[in-house]
XYZ file of C-alpha atoms in Angstrom:
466
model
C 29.557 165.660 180.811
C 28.712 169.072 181.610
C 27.663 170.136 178.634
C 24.227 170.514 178.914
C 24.437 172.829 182.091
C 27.005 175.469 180.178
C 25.752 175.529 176.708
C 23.378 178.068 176.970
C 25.485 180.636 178.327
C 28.009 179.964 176.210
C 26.506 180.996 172.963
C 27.794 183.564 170.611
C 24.878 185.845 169.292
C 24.716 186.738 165.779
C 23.783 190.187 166.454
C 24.740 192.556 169.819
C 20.895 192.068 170.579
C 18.955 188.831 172.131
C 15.512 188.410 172.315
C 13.985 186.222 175.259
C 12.279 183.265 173.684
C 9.953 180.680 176.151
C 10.756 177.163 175.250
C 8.025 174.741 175.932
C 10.073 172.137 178.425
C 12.624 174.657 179.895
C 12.818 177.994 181.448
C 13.833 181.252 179.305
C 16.330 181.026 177.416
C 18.625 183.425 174.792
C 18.921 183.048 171.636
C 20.873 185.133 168.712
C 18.323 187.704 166.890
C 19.378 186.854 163.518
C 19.053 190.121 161.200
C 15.700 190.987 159.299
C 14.627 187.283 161.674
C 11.825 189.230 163.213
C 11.246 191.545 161.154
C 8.036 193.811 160.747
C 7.391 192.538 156.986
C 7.485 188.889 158.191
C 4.932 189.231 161.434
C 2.274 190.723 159.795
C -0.844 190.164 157.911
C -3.273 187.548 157.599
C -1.459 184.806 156.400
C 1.554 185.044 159.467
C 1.978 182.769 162.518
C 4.144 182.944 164.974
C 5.961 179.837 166.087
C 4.938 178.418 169.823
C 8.345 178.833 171.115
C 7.580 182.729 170.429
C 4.604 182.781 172.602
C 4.608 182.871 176.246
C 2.266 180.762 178.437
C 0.340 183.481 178.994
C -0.429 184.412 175.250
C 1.982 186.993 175.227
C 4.260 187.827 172.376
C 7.841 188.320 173.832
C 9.162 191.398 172.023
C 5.783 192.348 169.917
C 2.977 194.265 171.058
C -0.267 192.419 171.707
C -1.650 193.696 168.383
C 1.212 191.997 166.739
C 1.011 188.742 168.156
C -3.006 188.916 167.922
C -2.634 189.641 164.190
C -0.477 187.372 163.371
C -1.463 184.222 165.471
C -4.457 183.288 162.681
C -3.130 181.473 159.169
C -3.336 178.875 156.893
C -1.160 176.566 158.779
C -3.373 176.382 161.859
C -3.054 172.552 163.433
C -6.007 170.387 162.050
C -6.738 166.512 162.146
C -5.385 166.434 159.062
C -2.070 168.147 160.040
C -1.201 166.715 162.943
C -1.829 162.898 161.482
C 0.667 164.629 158.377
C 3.232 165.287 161.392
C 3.331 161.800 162.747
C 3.505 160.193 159.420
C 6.604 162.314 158.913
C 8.247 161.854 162.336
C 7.530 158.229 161.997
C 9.312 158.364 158.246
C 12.232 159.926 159.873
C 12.140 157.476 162.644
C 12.200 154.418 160.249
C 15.243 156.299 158.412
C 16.970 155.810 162.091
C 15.906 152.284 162.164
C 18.020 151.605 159.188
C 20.641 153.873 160.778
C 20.348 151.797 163.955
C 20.129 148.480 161.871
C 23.408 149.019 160.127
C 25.870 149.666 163.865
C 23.797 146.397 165.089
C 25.147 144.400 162.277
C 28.926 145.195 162.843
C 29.580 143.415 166.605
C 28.241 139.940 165.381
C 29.985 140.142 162.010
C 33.651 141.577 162.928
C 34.385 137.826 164.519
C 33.565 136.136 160.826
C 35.200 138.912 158.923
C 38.850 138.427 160.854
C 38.269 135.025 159.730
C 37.296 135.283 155.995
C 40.149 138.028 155.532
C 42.259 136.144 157.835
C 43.033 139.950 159.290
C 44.283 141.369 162.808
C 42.459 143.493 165.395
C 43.705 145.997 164.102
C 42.911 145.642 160.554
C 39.480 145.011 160.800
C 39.538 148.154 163.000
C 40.269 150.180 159.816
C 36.140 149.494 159.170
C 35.463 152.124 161.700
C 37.973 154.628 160.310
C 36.572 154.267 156.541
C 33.072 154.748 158.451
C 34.402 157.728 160.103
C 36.129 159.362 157.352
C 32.568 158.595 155.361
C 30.943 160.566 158.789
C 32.891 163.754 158.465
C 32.618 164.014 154.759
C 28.877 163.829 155.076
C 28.320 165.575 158.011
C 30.574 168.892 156.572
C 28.968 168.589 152.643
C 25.670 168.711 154.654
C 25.508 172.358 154.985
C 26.084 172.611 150.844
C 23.818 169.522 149.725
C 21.109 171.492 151.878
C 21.976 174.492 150.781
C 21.694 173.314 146.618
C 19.385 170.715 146.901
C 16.815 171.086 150.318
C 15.744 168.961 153.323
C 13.330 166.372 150.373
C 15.960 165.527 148.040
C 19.267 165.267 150.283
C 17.727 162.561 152.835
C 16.332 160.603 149.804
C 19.986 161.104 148.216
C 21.336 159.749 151.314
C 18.644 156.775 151.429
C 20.014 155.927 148.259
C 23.622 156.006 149.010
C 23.203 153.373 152.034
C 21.694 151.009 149.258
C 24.725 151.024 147.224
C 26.721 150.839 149.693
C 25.118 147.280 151.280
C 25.325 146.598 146.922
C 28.867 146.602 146.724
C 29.529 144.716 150.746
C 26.740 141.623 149.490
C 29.625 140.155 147.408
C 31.779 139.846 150.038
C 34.517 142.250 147.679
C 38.179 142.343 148.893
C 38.651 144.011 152.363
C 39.905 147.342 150.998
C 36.658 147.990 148.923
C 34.773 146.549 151.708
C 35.866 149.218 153.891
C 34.989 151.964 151.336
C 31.947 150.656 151.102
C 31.855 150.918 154.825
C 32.865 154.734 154.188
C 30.039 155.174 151.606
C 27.642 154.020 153.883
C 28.957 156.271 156.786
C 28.654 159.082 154.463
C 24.622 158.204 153.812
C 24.151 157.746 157.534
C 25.555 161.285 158.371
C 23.357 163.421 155.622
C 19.994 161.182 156.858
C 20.858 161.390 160.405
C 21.444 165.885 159.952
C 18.301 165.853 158.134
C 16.290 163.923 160.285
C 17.466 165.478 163.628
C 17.439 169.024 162.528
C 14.156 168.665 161.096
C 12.160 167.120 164.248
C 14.060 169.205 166.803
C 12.875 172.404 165.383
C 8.967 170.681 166.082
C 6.951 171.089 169.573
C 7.564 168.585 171.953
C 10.696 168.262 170.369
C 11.997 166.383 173.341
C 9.664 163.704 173.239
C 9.635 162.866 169.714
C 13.603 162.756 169.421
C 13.581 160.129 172.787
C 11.012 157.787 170.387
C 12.813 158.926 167.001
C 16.439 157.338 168.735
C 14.305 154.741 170.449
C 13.431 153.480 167.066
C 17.248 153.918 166.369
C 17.547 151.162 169.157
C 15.294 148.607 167.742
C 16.848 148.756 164.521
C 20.310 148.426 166.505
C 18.394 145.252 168.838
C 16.903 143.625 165.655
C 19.701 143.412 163.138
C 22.377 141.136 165.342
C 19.657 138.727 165.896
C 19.985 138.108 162.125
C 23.350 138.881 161.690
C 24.675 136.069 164.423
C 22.583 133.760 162.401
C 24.702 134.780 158.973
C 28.003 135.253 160.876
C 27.796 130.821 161.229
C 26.925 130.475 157.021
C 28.953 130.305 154.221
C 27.449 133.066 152.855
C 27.656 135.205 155.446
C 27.807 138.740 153.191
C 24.487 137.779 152.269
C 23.475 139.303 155.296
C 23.834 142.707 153.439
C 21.143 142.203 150.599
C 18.935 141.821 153.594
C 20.282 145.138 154.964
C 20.054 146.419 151.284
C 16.043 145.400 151.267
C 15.583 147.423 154.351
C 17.752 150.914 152.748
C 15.376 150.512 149.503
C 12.215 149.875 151.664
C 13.493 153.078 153.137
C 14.197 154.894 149.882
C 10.569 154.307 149.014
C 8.918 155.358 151.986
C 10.589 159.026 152.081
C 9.817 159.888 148.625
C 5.746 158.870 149.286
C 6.047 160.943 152.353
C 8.179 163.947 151.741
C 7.716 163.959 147.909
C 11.918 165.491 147.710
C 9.990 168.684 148.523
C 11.909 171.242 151.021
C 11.923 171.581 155.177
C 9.801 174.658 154.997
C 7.103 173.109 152.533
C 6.531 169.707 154.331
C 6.798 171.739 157.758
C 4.133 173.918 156.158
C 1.769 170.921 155.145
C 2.324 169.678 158.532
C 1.322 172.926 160.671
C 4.484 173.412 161.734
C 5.567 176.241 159.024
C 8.132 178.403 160.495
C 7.631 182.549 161.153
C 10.373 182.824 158.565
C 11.742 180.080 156.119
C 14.954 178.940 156.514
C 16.033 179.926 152.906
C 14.582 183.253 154.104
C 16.656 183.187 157.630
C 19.780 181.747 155.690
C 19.876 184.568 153.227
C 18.765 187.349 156.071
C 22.220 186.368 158.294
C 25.696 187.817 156.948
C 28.387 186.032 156.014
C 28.845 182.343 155.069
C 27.044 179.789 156.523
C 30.000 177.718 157.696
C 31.207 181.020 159.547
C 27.800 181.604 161.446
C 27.573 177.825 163.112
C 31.452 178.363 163.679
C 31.263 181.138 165.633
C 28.503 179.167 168.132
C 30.668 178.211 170.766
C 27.906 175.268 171.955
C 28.188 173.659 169.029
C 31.467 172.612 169.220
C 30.967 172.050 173.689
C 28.336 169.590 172.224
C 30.042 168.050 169.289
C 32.937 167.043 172.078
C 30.187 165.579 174.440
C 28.748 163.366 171.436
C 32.346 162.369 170.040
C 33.165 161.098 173.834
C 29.391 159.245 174.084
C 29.352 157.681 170.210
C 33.031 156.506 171.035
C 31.705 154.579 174.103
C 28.610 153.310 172.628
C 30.020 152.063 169.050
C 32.910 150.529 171.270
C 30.949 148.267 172.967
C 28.183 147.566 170.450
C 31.056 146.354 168.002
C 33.445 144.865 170.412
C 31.746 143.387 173.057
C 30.987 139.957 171.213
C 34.830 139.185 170.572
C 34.982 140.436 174.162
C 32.757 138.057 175.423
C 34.025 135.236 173.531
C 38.115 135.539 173.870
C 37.502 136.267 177.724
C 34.216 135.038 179.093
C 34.490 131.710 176.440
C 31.198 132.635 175.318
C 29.774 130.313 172.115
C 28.840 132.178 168.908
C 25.762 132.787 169.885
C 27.413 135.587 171.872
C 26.348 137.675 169.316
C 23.137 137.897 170.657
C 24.704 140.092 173.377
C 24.873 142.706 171.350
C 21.006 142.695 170.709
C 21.284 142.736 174.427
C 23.050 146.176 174.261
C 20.953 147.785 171.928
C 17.607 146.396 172.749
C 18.616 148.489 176.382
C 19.440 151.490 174.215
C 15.995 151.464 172.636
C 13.972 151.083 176.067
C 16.122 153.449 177.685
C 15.351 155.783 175.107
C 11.813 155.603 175.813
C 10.940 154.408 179.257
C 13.621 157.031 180.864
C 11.854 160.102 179.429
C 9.704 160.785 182.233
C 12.953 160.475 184.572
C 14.589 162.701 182.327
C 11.600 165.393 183.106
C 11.691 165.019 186.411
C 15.211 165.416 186.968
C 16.154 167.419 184.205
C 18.731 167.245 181.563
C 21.849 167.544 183.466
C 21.306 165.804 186.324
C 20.399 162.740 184.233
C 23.124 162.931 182.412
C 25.724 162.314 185.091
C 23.183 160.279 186.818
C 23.231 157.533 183.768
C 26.859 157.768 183.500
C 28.044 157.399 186.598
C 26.123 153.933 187.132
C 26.878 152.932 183.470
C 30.235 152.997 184.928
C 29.613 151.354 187.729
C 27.905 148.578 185.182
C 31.224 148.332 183.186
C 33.547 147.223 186.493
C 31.409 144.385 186.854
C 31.751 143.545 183.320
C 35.200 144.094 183.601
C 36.038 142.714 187.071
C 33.274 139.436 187.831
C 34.483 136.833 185.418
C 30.802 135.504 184.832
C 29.619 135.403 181.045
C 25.482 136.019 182.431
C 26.508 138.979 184.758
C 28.433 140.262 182.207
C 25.793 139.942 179.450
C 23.221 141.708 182.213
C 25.320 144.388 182.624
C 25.932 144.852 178.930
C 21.884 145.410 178.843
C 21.629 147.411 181.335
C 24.741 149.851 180.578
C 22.531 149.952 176.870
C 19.734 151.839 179.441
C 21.703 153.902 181.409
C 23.403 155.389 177.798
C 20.181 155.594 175.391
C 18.578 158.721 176.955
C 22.182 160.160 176.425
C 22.052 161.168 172.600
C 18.301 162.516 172.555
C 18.869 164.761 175.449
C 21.995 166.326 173.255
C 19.993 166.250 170.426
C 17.274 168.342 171.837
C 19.393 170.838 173.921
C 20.773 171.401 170.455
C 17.194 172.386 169.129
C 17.215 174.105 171.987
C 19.495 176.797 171.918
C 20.428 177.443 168.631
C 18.234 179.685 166.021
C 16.495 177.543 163.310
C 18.326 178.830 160.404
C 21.141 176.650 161.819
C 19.927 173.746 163.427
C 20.434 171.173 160.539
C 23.462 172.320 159.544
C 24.792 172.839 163.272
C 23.991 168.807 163.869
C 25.578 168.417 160.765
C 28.751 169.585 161.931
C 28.102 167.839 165.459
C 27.472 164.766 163.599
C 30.769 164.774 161.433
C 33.231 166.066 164.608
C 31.101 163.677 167.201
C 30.938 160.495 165.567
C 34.355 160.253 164.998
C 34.663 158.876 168.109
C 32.925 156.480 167.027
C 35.938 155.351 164.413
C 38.552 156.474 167.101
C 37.489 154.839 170.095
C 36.536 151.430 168.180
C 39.600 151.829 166.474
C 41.984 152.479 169.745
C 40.408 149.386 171.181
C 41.157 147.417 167.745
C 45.156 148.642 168.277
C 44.728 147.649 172.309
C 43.687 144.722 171.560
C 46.037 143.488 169.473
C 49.065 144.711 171.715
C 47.539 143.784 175.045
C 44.299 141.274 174.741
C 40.766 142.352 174.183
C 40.021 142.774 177.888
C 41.357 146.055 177.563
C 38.246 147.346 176.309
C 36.525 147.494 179.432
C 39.512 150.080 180.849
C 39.137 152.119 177.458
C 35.043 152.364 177.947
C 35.141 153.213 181.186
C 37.804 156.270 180.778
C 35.713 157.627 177.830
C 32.249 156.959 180.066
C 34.076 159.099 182.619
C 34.691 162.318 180.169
């Protein structure tokens, strides 16, 4: 968990050189000086602006005269009314693409008890959901970088969007297990593109800290809403129904991000929004040498922080989809257990939010080992006090202590890596990290069916601990 402390001094700079950059909510920071990045041609004129992260408090320009930066602070793109309502629509947009996100892992816990039972299938079968959503994961997460690349920011989250409807299509009919799965994978794959996209466009904003903490809050209430529903289906006949409810939500979602971002690119809609960029990212892109795979590659932090989110999605997905058939082959809970997972992820969304001014105040690292270590503490009494309302408090609170967790990676990403990277970089972090959220699932699926369920507690709290 000590990521966040190391990363920045552990990147690997494009260039011998480094300019000093100010970042709004930390101190100074170094970041690679891509080639051409700054460049004379790009700073000047009428029509430049330089992005806030470039200025200094003070109004200075770090690495440009005062000329420069007095020059080039004027534009078309200056923040109006009109912009900055533009901005929140957008965030907002992205946000509700996370509530579908968030909507789909809330459905799994309530729904893997009925799905054993309709396939009449193991532990460890119905574990082999998490791997097809996994292998779906990676394969998004690494074709990011290309779909961006071909196709821009507008049309790959719509093509995403899109994906995660067909996917609920062909899982409505309650299809044999082995295309359910698949379908499991397709939808993985959708999740992984929108949730690149949407991260790597709102951490590259000001205030990105802020708006990713209500952006993954909004995750959460997707995440607290959908079990609600989905312990209701899991006790029909028709229980797969529950995904033409899910599908509903993906098309309402389809809808919404073509009215807003109109499959236009990042540096257009950033543009419309007053947040256009000194340099485009096609611009950056073609300005660095080499291929793009080889340039996030060779930053070291994004790999430190792709290990701290596989170890944190393994944990989280764990006990969001195994905590009901926890709680109801140990604690004897009814099926209305499923309402525990709500529990879980309702705590993830207020977390998310009402933990942001604690997360100021005692900064990024310190919170992070701060919320883990009692989430820890939360899971022995879940694991150890053999009461079925303790152990559904606890579930809540752990849900807390772990939803800061994932916005404060999310924006020390944006933080210290250049903008010609960022989507792609979560991109990568999203494919390598949220395999732990097949493995760990999974590994609790195969310990389960060797030793009992209550080994899950054990397995969360050794993956809490790394």
């Amino acid at each position: 968990m000590d990521i966040i402390h190391t990363t920045e001094s552990q990147i690997t700079a494009s260039e011998p050189t480094a300019t000093k950059l100010k970042a709004s909510d930390a101190d100074a920071i170094e970041l690679p000086e891509l080639r051409n990045d700054l460049s004379m041609s790009h700073r000047t004129g009428p029509n430049a602006k330089l992005q806030p992260q470039e200025i200094g408090a003070s109004g200075g320009n770090s690495g440009a005269s005062p000329a420069e930066a007095t020059e080039a602070a004027p534009g078309p793109h200056a923040e109006t009314k009109k912009s900055r309502w533009l901005s929140r629509v957008q965030v907002s947009t992205l946000s509700m693409t996370l509530f579908v996100a968030g909507w789909n892992d809330g459905c799994t816990g309530p729904m893997l008890p009925r799905i054993q039972q309709v396939y009449n299938i193991s532990y460890a079968v119905v574990s082999l959901l998490f791997i097809a959503g996994c292998v779906g994961i990676v394969a998004g997460g690494l074709s990011n970088v290309y779909l961006t690349a071909k196709l821009g920011f507008g049309k790959v989250i719509v093509l995403g969007a899109i994906l995660q409807v067909i996917g609920y299509s062909i899982q409505a009919p309650a299809p044999p297990f082995p295309v359910f799965a698949c379908a499991n994978g397709l939808i993985g794959f959708a999740i992984a593109v929108q949730d690149a996209q949407a991260n790597g466009y709102v951490a590259g904003l000001k205030d990105s800290a802020a708006r990713l903490g209500i952006m993954h809050c909004i995750y959460g209430v997707g995440a607290f809403a959908s079990p609600l529903l989905a312990t209701q289906f899991a006790q029909l006949r028709r229980w797969s129904f529950l995904y033409l409810v899910s599908m509903g939500v993906g098309i309402l979602n389809v809808i919404v991000l073509i009215a807003v971002f109109r499959l236009k690119g990042q540096d257009e809609c950033l543009a419309a929004a007053g947040d256009a960029l000194v340099q485009s990212r096609e611009e950056q892109l073609s300005s660095t040498h080499g291929n793009t795979y080889n340039q996030i590659f060779r930053q070291r932090a994004v790999h430190l922080i792709a290990l701290f989110i596989l170890a944190y999605c393994g944990v989280e997905v764990a006990i969001g989809g195994w905590t009901v058939t926890y709680i109801i082959d140990v604690r004897g809970g009814g099926p209305s257990a499923g309402y525990i997972s709500s529990g879980f992820f309702g705590g993830l969304a207020v977390g998310r939010v009402a933990l942001l001014w604690l997360n100021k105040k005692l900064g990024h690292r310190v919170a992070v080992f701060t919320y883990t270590a009692l989430a820890m503490v939360l899971e022995l009494i879940i694991w150890f006090v053999p009461s079925l309302i303790s152990g559904a408090v606890a579930v809540s609170l752990v849900g807390v202590l772990l939803g800061p967790i994932y916005p404060i990676a999310m924006s020390e990403t944006g933080r210290i890596l250049p903008n010609s990277l960022l989507t792609e970089s979560i991109g990568w972090i999203t494919a390598f990290g949220w395999t732990g959220a097949a493995a760990v699932p999974f590994l609790a699926g195969l310990l389960a069916q060797e030793k009992g369920i209550w080994s899950l507690q054990p397995l969360c709290v050794i993956f809490t601990s790394l």
